[in-house]
Amino acid sequence: MNSDSDLQIAGDILEVPHLLQAPREHPATVAEFAGLARSIAADRSQWEHLVRYDTTSRWYHRLRTGPGYEVWLLSWVPGQGSGPHDHGRSSGVLTVLDGTLTERTGRGTRALTAGAQRVFAPGYVHEVVNDALEPAVSLHIYYPGLTEMPMHTRPHCEARTAPGPVTA
């Protein structure tokens, strides 16, 4: 009897334990780091009670570490931003947990709402700002752990000037 069922053609993979890979204790791929960020984001009990808002500087808290990586929790009150920077030799995953953040790069500007993720490689230059009227919270995973954050000038940002008084 012919069947198009993959289960019947290939068999049940759970019946072949030697083909199953043991789950990793720590992430090792970009997809696994992004998945770790999503799982932390989904479990507010892991981070919500730790969040603080500081009007004088961006607040941050190292949430966890693993072999070669760090997980950071950051809060952003309206108007706070990172300035244009990269992450040295670290790759990363940025996940917005609450609120809206704006990311500016040489390619443009994008609003990142709760649940949005950005994955970046070493040397990726961006600026993250809370342009909204409400506070925001984000999660950042760096691999290897963040050891430097070189600041950059703003060649991709247009100068903005407030209009002056109208004179007759």
JSON list of N, CA and C in Angstrom, two decimals, residues 63-142:
[
{"chain": "A", "resi": 63, "resn": "LEU", "atom": "N", "xyz": [21.51, 39.90, 33.28]},
{"chain": "A", "resi": 63, "resn": "LEU", "atom": "CA", "xyz": [20.50, 38.92, 33.68]},
{"chain": "A", "resi": 63, "resn": "LEU", "atom": "C", "xyz": [21.10, 37.53, 33.86]},
{"chain": "A", "resi": 64, "resn": "ARG", "atom": "N", "xyz": [22.00, 37.16, 32.96]},
{"chain": "A", "resi": 64, "resn": "ARG", "atom": "CA", "xyz": [22.64, 35.85, 33.07]},
{"chain": "A", "resi": 64, "resn": "ARG", "atom": "C", "xyz": [23.87, 35.80, 32.19]},
{"chain": "A", "resi": 65, "resn": "THR", "atom": "N", "xyz": [24.70, 34.80, 32.46]},
{"chain": "A", "resi": 65, "resn": "THR", "atom": "CA", "xyz": [25.87, 34.55, 31.63]},
{"chain": "A", "resi": 65, "resn": "THR", "atom": "C", "xyz": [25.92, 33.06, 31.33]},
{"chain": "A", "resi": 66, "resn": "GLY", "atom": "N", "xyz": [26.64, 32.74, 30.29]},
{"chain": "A", "resi": 66, "resn": "GLY", "atom": "CA", "xyz": [26.87, 31.35, 29.93]},
{"chain": "A", "resi": 66, "resn": "GLY", "atom": "C", "xyz": [28.25, 31.26, 29.33]},
{"chain": "A", "resi": 67, "resn": "PRO", "atom": "N", "xyz": [28.63, 30.12, 28.82]},
{"chain": "A", "resi": 67, "resn": "PRO", "atom": "CA", "xyz": [29.96, 29.98, 28.24]},
{"chain": "A", "resi": 67, "resn": "PRO", "atom": "C", "xyz": [30.14, 30.94, 27.06]},
{"chain": "A", "resi": 68, "resn": "GLY", "atom": "N", "xyz": [30.82, 32.05, 27.30]},
{"chain": "A", "resi": 68, "resn": "GLY", "atom": "CA", "xyz": [31.12, 32.99, 26.23]},
{"chain": "A", "resi": 68, "resn": "GLY", "atom": "C", "xyz": [30.04, 33.99, 25.91]},
{"chain": "A", "resi": 69, "resn": "TYR", "atom": "N", "xyz": [28.90, 33.99, 26.57]},
{"chain": "A", "resi": 69, "resn": "TYR", "atom": "CA", "xyz": [27.85, 34.95, 26.25]},
{"chain": "A", "resi": 69, "resn": "TYR", "atom": "C", "xyz": [27.30, 35.61, 27.50]},
{"chain": "A", "resi": 70, "resn": "GLU", "atom": "N", "xyz": [26.64, 36.76, 27.28]},
{"chain": "A", "resi": 70, "resn": "GLU", "atom": "CA", "xyz": [25.99, 37.51, 28.35]},
{"chain": "A", "resi": 70, "resn": "GLU", "atom": "C", "xyz": [24.60, 37.92, 27.90]},
{"chain": "A", "resi": 71, "resn": "VAL", "atom": "N", "xyz": [23.68, 37.99, 28.86]},
{"chain": "A", "resi": 71, "resn": "VAL", "atom": "CA", "xyz": [22.31, 38.45, 28.61]},
{"chain": "A", "resi": 71, "resn": "VAL", "atom": "C", "xyz": [22.09, 39.69, 29.48]},
{"chain": "A", "resi": 72, "resn": "TRP", "atom": "N", "xyz": [21.74, 40.80, 28.84]},
{"chain": "A", "resi": 72, "resn": "TRP", "atom": "CA", "xyz": [21.53, 42.07, 29.54]},
{"chain": "A", "resi": 72, "resn": "TRP", "atom": "C", "xyz": [20.11, 42.55, 29.39]},
{"chain": "A", "resi": 73, "resn": "LEU", "atom": "N", "xyz": [19.58, 43.14, 30.45]},
{"chain": "A", "resi": 73, "resn": "LEU", "atom": "CA", "xyz": [18.26, 43.76, 30.47]},
{"chain": "A", "resi": 73, "resn": "LEU", "atom": "C", "xyz": [18.49, 45.27, 30.56]},
{"chain": "A", "resi": 74, "resn": "LEU", "atom": "N", "xyz": [17.86, 46.05, 29.67]},
{"chain": "A", "resi": 74, "resn": "LEU", "atom": "CA", "xyz": [18.01, 47.51, 29.67]},
{"chain": "A", "resi": 74, "resn": "LEU", "atom": "C", "xyz": [16.65, 48.17, 29.71]},
{"chain": "A", "resi": 75, "resn": "SER", "atom": "N", "xyz": [16.59, 49.33, 30.37]},
{"chain": "A", "resi": 75, "resn": "SER", "atom": "CA", "xyz": [15.37, 50.13, 30.31]},
{"chain": "A", "resi": 75, "resn": "SER", "atom": "C", "xyz": [15.70, 51.48, 29.70]},
{"chain": "A", "resi": 76, "resn": "TRP", "atom": "N", "xyz": [14.70, 52.07, 29.07]},
{"chain": "A", "resi": 76, "resn": "TRP", "atom": "CA", "xyz": [14.87, 53.32, 28.34]},
{"chain": "A", "resi": 76, "resn": "TRP", "atom": "C", "xyz": [13.68, 54.22, 28.66]},
{"chain": "A", "resi": 77, "resn": "VAL", "atom": "N", "xyz": [13.93, 55.36, 29.29]},
{"chain": "A", "resi": 77, "resn": "VAL", "atom": "CA", "xyz": [12.84, 56.32, 29.46]},
{"chain": "A", "resi": 77, "resn": "VAL", "atom": "C", "xyz": [12.79, 57.16, 28.19]},
{"chain": "A", "resi": 78, "resn": "PRO", "atom": "N", "xyz": [11.67, 57.85, 27.95]},
{"chain": "A", "resi": 78, "resn": "PRO", "atom": "CA", "xyz": [11.56, 58.65, 26.74]},
{"chain": "A", "resi": 78, "resn": "PRO", "atom": "C", "xyz": [12.76, 59.60, 26.59]},
{"chain": "A", "resi": 79, "resn": "GLY", "atom": "N", "xyz": [13.32, 59.62, 25.38]},
{"chain": "A", "resi": 79, "resn": "GLY", "atom": "CA", "xyz": [14.44, 60.49, 25.07]},
{"chain": "A", "resi": 79, "resn": "GLY", "atom": "C", "xyz": [15.81, 59.86, 25.25]},
{"chain": "A", "resi": 80, "resn": "GLN", "atom": "N", "xyz": [15.91, 58.75, 25.97]},
{"chain": "A", "resi": 80, "resn": "GLN", "atom": "CA", "xyz": [17.21, 58.12, 26.17]},
{"chain": "A", "resi": 80, "resn": "GLN", "atom": "C", "xyz": [17.63, 57.35, 24.92]},
{"chain": "A", "resi": 81, "resn": "GLY", "atom": "N", "xyz": [18.94, 57.37, 24.65]},
{"chain": "A", "resi": 81, "resn": "GLY", "atom": "CA", "xyz": [19.46, 56.65, 23.50]},
{"chain": "A", "resi": 81, "resn": "GLY", "atom": "C", "xyz": [20.88, 56.19, 23.74]},
{"chain": "A", "resi": 82, "resn": "SER", "atom": "N", "xyz": [21.36, 55.36, 22.87]},
{"chain": "A", "resi": 82, "resn": "SER", "atom": "CA", "xyz": [22.68, 54.76, 23.00]},
{"chain": "A", "resi": 82, "resn": "SER", "atom": "C", "xyz": [23.78, 55.58, 22.35]},
{"chain": "A", "resi": 83, "resn": "GLY", "atom": "N", "xyz": [23.42, 56.45, 21.40]},
{"chain": "A", "resi": 83, "resn": "GLY", "atom": "CA", "xyz": [24.43, 57.06, 20.54]},
{"chain": "A", "resi": 83, "resn": "GLY", "atom": "C", "xyz": [24.86, 56.03, 19.50]},
{"chain": "A", "resi": 84, "resn": "PRO", "atom": "N", "xyz": [25.37, 56.47, 18.36]},
{"chain": "A", "resi": 84, "resn": "PRO", "atom": "CA", "xyz": [25.81, 55.52, 17.33]},
{"chain": "A", "resi": 84, "resn": "PRO", "atom": "C", "xyz": [27.02, 54.72, 17.83]},
{"chain": "A", "resi": 85, "resn": "HIS", "atom": "N", "xyz": [26.94, 53.41, 17.72]},
{"chain": "A", "resi": 85, "resn": "HIS", "atom": "CA", "xyz": [28.00, 52.55, 18.24]},
{"chain": "A", "resi": 85, "resn": "HIS", "atom": "C", "xyz": [28.01, 51.20, 17.53]},
{"chain": "A", "resi": 86, "resn": "ASP", "atom": "N", "xyz": [29.08, 50.44, 17.75]},
{"chain": "A", "resi": 86, "resn": "ASP", "atom": "CA", "xyz": [29.08, 49.03, 17.37]},
{"chain": "A", "resi": 86, "resn": "ASP", "atom": "C", "xyz": [29.42, 48.23, 18.62]},
{"chain": "A", "resi": 87, "resn": "HIS", "atom": "N", "xyz": [29.58, 46.95, 18.49]},
{"chain": "A", "resi": 87, "resn": "HIS", "atom": "CA", "xyz": [29.79, 46.08, 19.66]},
{"chain": "A", "resi": 87, "resn": "HIS", "atom": "C", "xyz": [31.13, 45.36, 19.60]},
{"chain": "A", "resi": 88, "resn": "GLY", "atom": "N", "xyz": [32.11, 46.02, 18.97]},
{"chain": "A", "resi": 88, "resn": "GLY", "atom": "CA", "xyz": [33.44, 45.42, 18.89]},
{"chain": "A", "resi": 88, "resn": "GLY", "atom": "C", "xyz": [33.38, 44.07, 18.20]},
{"chain": "A", "resi": 89, "resn": "ARG", "atom": "N", "xyz": [33.98, 43.07, 18.82]},
{"chain": "A", "resi": 89, "resn": "ARG", "atom": "CA", "xyz": [34.03, 41.73, 18.21]},
{"chain": "A", "resi": 89, "resn": "ARG", "atom": "C", "xyz": [32.82, 40.88, 18.54]},
{"chain": "A", "resi": 90, "resn": "SER", "atom": "N", "xyz": [31.84, 41.44, 19.24]},
{"chain": "A", "resi": 90, "resn": "SER", "atom": "CA", "xyz": [30.66, 40.67, 19.65]},
{"chain": "A", "resi": 90, "resn": "SER", "atom": "C", "xyz": [29.56, 40.72, 18.61]},
{"chain": "A", "resi": 91, "resn": "SER", "atom": "N", "xyz": [28.88, 39.59, 18.46]},
{"chain": "A", "resi": 91, "resn": "SER", "atom": "CA", "xyz": [27.62, 39.51, 17.72]},
{"chain": "A", "resi": 91, "resn": "SER", "atom": "C", "xyz": [26.52, 39.67, 18.75]},
{"chain": "A", "resi": 92, "resn": "GLY", "atom": "N", "xyz": [25.30, 39.92, 18.30]},
{"chain": "A", "resi": 92, "resn": "GLY", "atom": "CA", "xyz": [24.25, 40.10, 19.28]},
{"chain": "A", "resi": 92, "resn": "GLY", "atom": "C", "xyz": [22.85, 39.89, 18.76]},
{"chain": "A", "resi": 93, "resn": "VAL", "atom": "N", "xyz": [21.94, 39.81, 19.73]},
{"chain": "A", "resi": 93, "resn": "VAL", "atom": "CA", "xyz": [20.51, 39.77, 19.47]},
{"chain": "A", "resi": 93, "resn": "VAL", "atom": "C", "xyz": [19.88, 40.82, 20.37]},
{"chain": "A", "resi": 94, "resn": "LEU", "atom": "N", "xyz": [19.15, 41.74, 19.79]},
{"chain": "A", "resi": 94, "resn": "LEU", "atom": "CA", "xyz": [18.39, 42.75, 20.53]},
{"chain": "A", "resi": 94, "resn": "LEU", "atom": "C", "xyz": [16.93, 42.39, 20.41]},
{"chain": "A", "resi": 95, "resn": "THR", "atom": "N", "xyz": [16.23, 42.30, 21.54]},
{"chain": "A", "resi": 95, "resn": "THR", "atom": "CA", "xyz": [14.80, 41.97, 21.55]},
{"chain": "A", "resi": 95, "resn": "THR", "atom": "C", "xyz": [14.07, 43.01, 22.38]},
{"chain": "A", "resi": 96, "resn": "VAL", "atom": "N", "xyz": [13.05, 43.63, 21.83]},
{"chain": "A", "resi": 96, "resn": "VAL", "atom": "CA", "xyz": [12.26, 44.61, 22.58]},
{"chain": "A", "resi": 96, "resn": "VAL", "atom": "C", "xyz": [11.23, 43.84, 23.40]},
{"chain": "A", "resi": 97, "resn": "LEU", "atom": "N", "xyz": [11.23, 44.09, 24.72]},
{"chain": "A", "resi": 97, "resn": "LEU", "atom": "CA", "xyz": [10.32, 43.39, 25.62]},
{"chain": "A", "resi": 97, "resn": "LEU", "atom": "C", "xyz": [9.05, 44.20, 25.87]},
{"chain": "A", "resi": 98, "resn": "ASP", "atom": "N", "xyz": [9.20, 45.51, 26.04]},
{"chain": "A", "resi": 98, "resn": "ASP", "atom": "CA", "xyz": [8.08, 46.42, 26.30]},
{"chain": "A", "resi": 98, "resn": "ASP", "atom": "C", "xyz": [8.34, 47.74, 25.59]},
{"chain": "A", "resi": 99, "resn": "GLY", "atom": "N", "xyz": [7.28, 48.39, 25.14]},
{"chain": "A", "resi": 99, "resn": "GLY", "atom": "CA", "xyz": [7.42, 49.71, 24.54]},
{"chain": "A", "resi": 99, "resn": "GLY", "atom": "C", "xyz": [7.89, 49.66, 23.10]},
{"chain": "A", "resi": 100, "resn": "THR", "atom": "N", "xyz": [8.42, 50.79, 22.64]},
{"chain": "A", "resi": 100, "resn": "THR", "atom": "CA", "xyz": [8.89, 50.94, 21.27]},
{"chain": "A", "resi": 100, "resn": "THR", "atom": "C", "xyz": [10.24, 51.64, 21.29]},
{"chain": "A", "resi": 101, "resn": "LEU", "atom": "N", "xyz": [11.19, 51.07, 20.56]},
{"chain": "A", "resi": 101, "resn": "LEU", "atom": "CA", "xyz": [12.50, 51.70, 20.38]},
{"chain": "A", "resi": 101, "resn": "LEU", "atom": "C", "xyz": [12.69, 51.99, 18.91]},
{"chain": "A", "resi": 102, "resn": "THR", "atom": "N", "xyz": [13.51, 52.99, 18.61]},
{"chain": "A", "resi": 102, "resn": "THR", "atom": "CA", "xyz": [13.86, 53.33, 17.24]},
{"chain": "A", "resi": 102, "resn": "THR", "atom": "C", "xyz": [15.31, 52.94, 17.00]},
{"chain": "A", "resi": 103, "resn": "GLU", "atom": "N", "xyz": [15.55, 52.20, 15.92]},
{"chain": "A", "resi": 103, "resn": "GLU", "atom": "CA", "xyz": [16.92, 51.86, 15.54]},
{"chain": "A", "resi": 103, "resn": "GLU", "atom": "C", "xyz": [17.28, 52.64, 14.29]},
{"chain": "A", "resi": 104, "resn": "ARG", "atom": "N", "xyz": [18.41, 53.34, 14.36]},
{"chain": "A", "resi": 104, "resn": "ARG", "atom": "CA", "xyz": [18.92, 54.11, 13.22]},
{"chain": "A", "resi": 104, "resn": "ARG", "atom": "C", "xyz": [20.22, 53.47, 12.75]},
{"chain": "A", "resi": 105, "resn": "THR", "atom": "N", "xyz": [20.30, 53.25, 11.44]},
{"chain": "A", "resi": 105, "resn": "THR", "atom": "CA", "xyz": [21.51, 52.72, 10.83]},
{"chain": "A", "resi": 105, "resn": "THR", "atom": "C", "xyz": [21.80, 53.52, 9.58]},
{"chain": "A", "resi": 106, "resn": "GLY", "atom": "N", "xyz": [22.90, 53.22, 8.92]},
{"chain": "A", "resi": 106, "resn": "GLY", "atom": "CA", "xyz": [23.20, 53.86, 7.65]},
{"chain": "A", "resi": 106, "resn": "GLY", "atom": "C", "xyz": [22.19, 53.55, 6.57]},
{"chain": "A", "resi": 107, "resn": "ARG", "atom": "N", "xyz": [21.40, 52.53, 6.76]},
{"chain": "A", "resi": 107, "resn": "ARG", "atom": "CA", "xyz": [20.37, 52.14, 5.78]},
{"chain": "A", "resi": 107, "resn": "ARG", "atom": "C", "xyz": [19.00, 52.73, 6.06]},
{"chain": "A", "resi": 108, "resn": "GLY", "atom": "N", "xyz": [18.83, 53.36, 7.22]},
{"chain": "A", "resi": 108, "resn": "GLY", "atom": "CA", "xyz": [17.54, 53.95, 7.52]},
{"chain": "A", "resi": 108, "resn": "GLY", "atom": "C", "xyz": [17.15, 53.80, 8.97]},
{"chain": "A", "resi": 109, "resn": "THR", "atom": "N", "xyz": [15.88, 54.07, 9.22]},
{"chain": "A", "resi": 109, "resn": "THR", "atom": "CA", "xyz": [15.34, 54.08, 10.57]},
{"chain": "A", "resi": 109, "resn": "THR", "atom": "C", "xyz": [14.17, 53.11, 10.63]},
{"chain": "A", "resi": 110, "resn": "ARG", "atom": "N", "xyz": [14.08, 52.37, 11.73]},
{"chain": "A", "resi": 110, "resn": "ARG", "atom": "CA", "xyz": [12.95, 51.45, 11.89]},
{"chain": "A", "resi": 110, "resn": "ARG", "atom": "C", "xyz": [12.47, 51.47, 13.34]},
{"chain": "A", "resi": 111, "resn": "ALA", "atom": "N", "xyz": [11.17, 51.40, 13.50]},
{"chain": "A", "resi": 111, "resn": "ALA", "atom": "CA", "xyz": [10.56, 51.31, 14.83]},
{"chain": "A", "resi": 111, "resn": "ALA", "atom": "C", "xyz": [10.54, 49.84, 15.23]},
{"chain": "A", "resi": 112, "resn": "LEU", "atom": "N", "xyz": [10.97, 49.57, 16.45]},
{"chain": "A", "resi": 112, "resn": "LEU", "atom": "CA", "xyz": [10.99, 48.20, 16.97]},
{"chain": "A", "resi": 112, "resn": "LEU", "atom": "C", "xyz": [9.99, 48.14, 18.13]},
{"chain": "A", "resi": 113, "resn": "THR", "atom": "N", "xyz": [8.91, 47.42, 17.95]},
{"chain": "A", "resi": 113, "resn": "THR", "atom": "CA", "xyz": [7.89, 47.30, 18.98]},
{"chain": "A", "resi": 113, "resn": "THR", "atom": "C", "xyz": [8.11, 46.02, 19.77]},
{"chain": "A", "resi": 114, "resn": "ALA", "atom": "N", "xyz": [7.37, 45.84, 20.85]},
{"chain": "A", "resi": 114, "resn": "ALA", "atom": "CA", "xyz": [7.53, 44.66, 21.69]},
{"chain": "A", "resi": 114, "resn": "ALA", "atom": "C", "xyz": [7.47, 43.39, 20.85]},
{"chain": "A", "resi": 115, "resn": "GLY", "atom": "N", "xyz": [8.45, 42.53, 21.03]},
{"chain": "A", "resi": 115, "resn": "GLY", "atom": "CA", "xyz": [8.55, 41.28, 20.28]},
{"chain": "A", "resi": 115, "resn": "GLY", "atom": "C", "xyz": [9.51, 41.36, 19.11]},
{"chain": "A", "resi": 116, "resn": "ALA", "atom": "N", "xyz": [9.86, 42.57, 18.66]},
{"chain": "A", "resi": 116, "resn": "ALA", "atom": "CA", "xyz": [10.78, 42.72, 17.53]},
{"chain": "A", "resi": 116, "resn": "ALA", "atom": "C", "xyz": [12.18, 42.29, 17.94]},
{"chain": "A", "resi": 117, "resn": "GLN", "atom": "N", "xyz": [12.88, 41.65, 17.00]},
{"chain": "A", "resi": 117, "resn": "GLN", "atom": "CA", "xyz": [14.26, 41.23, 17.23]},
{"chain": "A", "resi": 117, "resn": "GLN", "atom": "C", "xyz": [15.15, 41.74, 16.12]},
{"chain": "A", "resi": 118, "resn": "ARG", "atom": "N", "xyz": [16.38, 42.08, 16.50]},
{"chain": "A", "resi": 118, "resn": "ARG", "atom": "CA", "xyz": [17.42, 42.43, 15.54]},
{"chain": "A", "resi": 118, "resn": "ARG", "atom": "C", "xyz": [18.63, 41.58, 15.87]},
{"chain": "A", "resi": 119, "resn": "VAL", "atom": "N", "xyz": [19.20, 40.95, 14.87]},
{"chain": "A", "resi": 119, "resn": "VAL", "atom": "CA", "xyz": [20.41, 40.15, 15.03]},
{"chain": "A", "resi": 119, "resn": "VAL", "atom": "C", "xyz": [21.52, 40.88, 14.29]},
{"chain": "A", "resi": 120, "resn": "PHE", "atom": "N", "xyz": [22.68, 41.00, 14.94]},
{"chain": "A", "resi": 120, "resn": "PHE", "atom": "CA", "xyz": [23.77, 41.74, 14.28]},
{"chain": "A", "resi": 120, "resn": "PHE", "atom": "C", "xyz": [25.11, 41.05, 14.48]},
{"chain": "A", "resi": 121, "resn": "ALA", "atom": "N", "xyz": [25.99, 41.31, 13.54]},
{"chain": "A", "resi": 121, "resn": "ALA", "atom": "CA", "xyz": [27.34, 40.75, 13.53]},
{"chain": "A", "resi": 121, "resn": "ALA", "atom": "C", "xyz": [28.33, 41.79, 14.06]},
{"chain": "A", "resi": 122, "resn": "PRO", "atom": "N", "xyz": [29.55, 41.37, 14.35]},
{"chain": "A", "resi": 122, "resn": "PRO", "atom": "CA", "xyz": [30.57, 42.35, 14.77]},
{"chain": "A", "resi": 122, "resn": "PRO", "atom": "C", "xyz": [30.70, 43.48, 13.75]},
{"chain": "A", "resi": 123, "resn": "GLY", "atom": "N", "xyz": [30.89, 44.68, 14.24]},
{"chain": "A", "resi": 123, "resn": "GLY", "atom": "CA", "xyz": [31.07, 45.83, 13.36]},
{"chain": "A", "resi": 123, "resn": "GLY", "atom": "C", "xyz": [29.78, 46.51, 12.92]},
{"chain": "A", "resi": 124, "resn": "TYR", "atom": "N", "xyz": [28.63, 45.97, 13.28]},
{"chain": "A", "resi": 124, "resn": "TYR", "atom": "CA", "xyz": [27.34, 46.56, 12.91]},
{"chain": "A", "resi": 124, "resn": "TYR", "atom": "C", "xyz": [27.14, 47.85, 13.69]},
{"chain": "A", "resi": 125, "resn": "VAL", "atom": "N", "xyz": [27.01, 48.96, 12.97]},
{"chain": "A", "resi": 125, "resn": "VAL", "atom": "CA", "xyz": [26.85, 50.27, 13.60]},
{"chain": "A", "resi": 125, "resn": "VAL", "atom": "C", "xyz": [25.38, 50.65, 13.62]},
{"chain": "A", "resi": 126, "resn": "HIS", "atom": "N", "xyz": [24.89, 50.98, 14.80]},
{"chain": "A", "resi": 126, "resn": "HIS", "atom": "CA", "xyz": [23.51, 51.44, 14.93]},
{"chain": "A", "resi": 126, "resn": "HIS", "atom": "C", "xyz": [23.38, 52.35, 16.14]},
{"chain": "A", "resi": 127, "resn": "GLU", "atom": "N", "xyz": [22.24, 53.00, 16.20]},
{"chain": "A", "resi": 127, "resn": "GLU", "atom": "CA", "xyz": [21.88, 53.83, 17.33]},
{"chain": "A", "resi": 127, "resn": "GLU", "atom": "C", "xyz": [20.48, 53.41, 17.75]},
{"chain": "A", "resi": 128, "resn": "VAL", "atom": "N", "xyz": [20.26, 53.22, 19.04]},
{"chain": "A", "resi": 128, "resn": "VAL", "atom": "CA", "xyz": [18.95, 52.84, 19.54]},
{"chain": "A", "resi": 128, "resn": "VAL", "atom": "C", "xyz": [18.47, 53.96, 20.45]},
{"chain": "A", "resi": 129, "resn": "VAL", "atom": "N", "xyz": [17.22, 54.40, 20.23]},
{"chain": "A", "resi": 129, "resn": "VAL", "atom": "CA", "xyz": [16.67, 55.54, 20.96]},
{"chain": "A", "resi": 129, "resn": "VAL", "atom": "C", "xyz": [15.22, 55.24, 21.32]},
{"chain": "A", "resi": 130, "resn": "ASN", "atom": "N", "xyz": [14.81, 55.75, 22.49]},
{"chain": "A", "resi": 130, "resn": "ASN", "atom": "CA", "xyz": [13.39, 55.70, 22.83]},
{"chain": "A", "resi": 130, "resn": "ASN", "atom": "C", "xyz": [12.80, 57.04, 22.41]},
{"chain": "A", "resi": 131, "resn": "ASP", "atom": "N", "xyz": [12.20, 57.06, 21.22]},
{"chain": "A", "resi": 131, "resn": "ASP", "atom": "CA", "xyz": [11.54, 58.26, 20.69]},
{"chain": "A", "resi": 131, "resn": "ASP", "atom": "C", "xyz": [10.07, 58.33, 21.11]},
{"chain": "A", "resi": 132, "resn": "ALA", "atom": "N", "xyz": [9.60, 57.33, 21.83]},
{"chain": "A", "resi": 132, "resn": "ALA", "atom": "CA", "xyz": [8.19, 57.26, 22.22]},
{"chain": "A", "resi": 132, "resn": "ALA", "atom": "C", "xyz": [7.95, 58.05, 23.50]},
{"chain": "A", "resi": 133, "resn": "LEU", "atom": "N", "xyz": [6.71, 58.13, 23.89]},
{"chain": "A", "resi": 133, "resn": "LEU", "atom": "CA", "xyz": [6.33, 58.85, 25.10]},
{"chain": "A", "resi": 133, "resn": "LEU", "atom": "C", "xyz": [6.26, 57.95, 26.32]},
{"chain": "A", "resi": 134, "resn": "GLU", "atom": "N", "xyz": [6.43, 56.64, 26.14]},
{"chain": "A", "resi": 134, "resn": "GLU", "atom": "CA", "xyz": [6.38, 55.67, 27.23]},
{"chain": "A", "resi": 134, "resn": "GLU", "atom": "C", "xyz": [7.74, 54.99, 27.38]},
{"chain": "A", "resi": 135, "resn": "PRO", "atom": "N", "xyz": [8.07, 54.51, 28.58]},
{"chain": "A", "resi": 135, "resn": "PRO", "atom": "CA", "xyz": [9.33, 53.79, 28.76]},
{"chain": "A", "resi": 135, "resn": "PRO", "atom": "C", "xyz": [9.36, 52.51, 27.91]},
{"chain": "A", "resi": 136, "resn": "ALA", "atom": "N", "xyz": [10.55, 52.00, 27.70]},
{"chain": "A", "resi": 136, "resn": "ALA", "atom": "CA", "xyz": [10.74, 50.76, 26.95]},
{"chain": "A", "resi": 136, "resn": "ALA", "atom": "C", "xyz": [11.73, 49.88, 27.70]},
{"chain": "A", "resi": 137, "resn": "VAL", "atom": "N", "xyz": [11.66, 48.57, 27.43]},
{"chain": "A", "resi": 137, "resn": "VAL", "atom": "CA", "xyz": [12.57, 47.60, 28.01]},
{"chain": "A", "resi": 137, "resn": "VAL", "atom": "C", "xyz": [13.07, 46.71, 26.88]},
{"chain": "A", "resi": 138, "resn": "SER", "atom": "N", "xyz": [14.37, 46.41, 26.90]},
{"chain": "A", "resi": 138, "resn": "SER", "atom": "CA", "xyz": [14.94, 45.54, 25.87]},
{"chain": "A", "resi": 138, "resn": "SER", "atom": "C", "xyz": [15.88, 44.53, 26.49]},
{"chain": "A", "resi": 139, "resn": "LEU", "atom": "N", "xyz": [16.09, 43.44, 25.75]},
{"chain": "A", "resi": 139, "resn": "LEU", "atom": "CA", "xyz": [16.98, 42.36, 26.15]},
{"chain": "A", "resi": 139, "resn": "LEU", "atom": "C", "xyz": [18.07, 42.27, 25.10]},
{"chain": "A", "resi": 140, "resn": "HIS", "atom": "N", "xyz": [19.32, 42.14, 25.55]},
{"chain": "A", "resi": 140, "resn": "HIS", "atom": "CA", "xyz": [20.46, 42.10, 24.63]},
{"chain": "A", "resi": 140, "resn": "HIS", "atom": "C", "xyz": [21.32, 40.89, 24.99]},
{"chain": "A", "resi": 141, "resn": "ILE", "atom": "N", "xyz": [21.61, 40.06, 23.99]},
{"chain": "A", "resi": 141, "resn": "ILE", "atom": "CA", "xyz": [22.50, 38.93, 24.17]},
{"chain": "A", "resi": 141, "resn": "ILE", "atom": "C", "xyz": [23.73, 39.18, 23.31]},
{"chain": "A", "resi": 142, "resn": "TYR", "atom": "N", "xyz": [24.90, 39.07, 23.91]},
{"chain": "A", "resi": 142, "resn": "TYR", "atom": "CA", "xyz": [26.16, 39.29, 23.20]},
{"chain": "A", "resi": 142, "resn": "TYR", "atom": "C", "xyz": [27.01, 38.03, 23.26]}
]
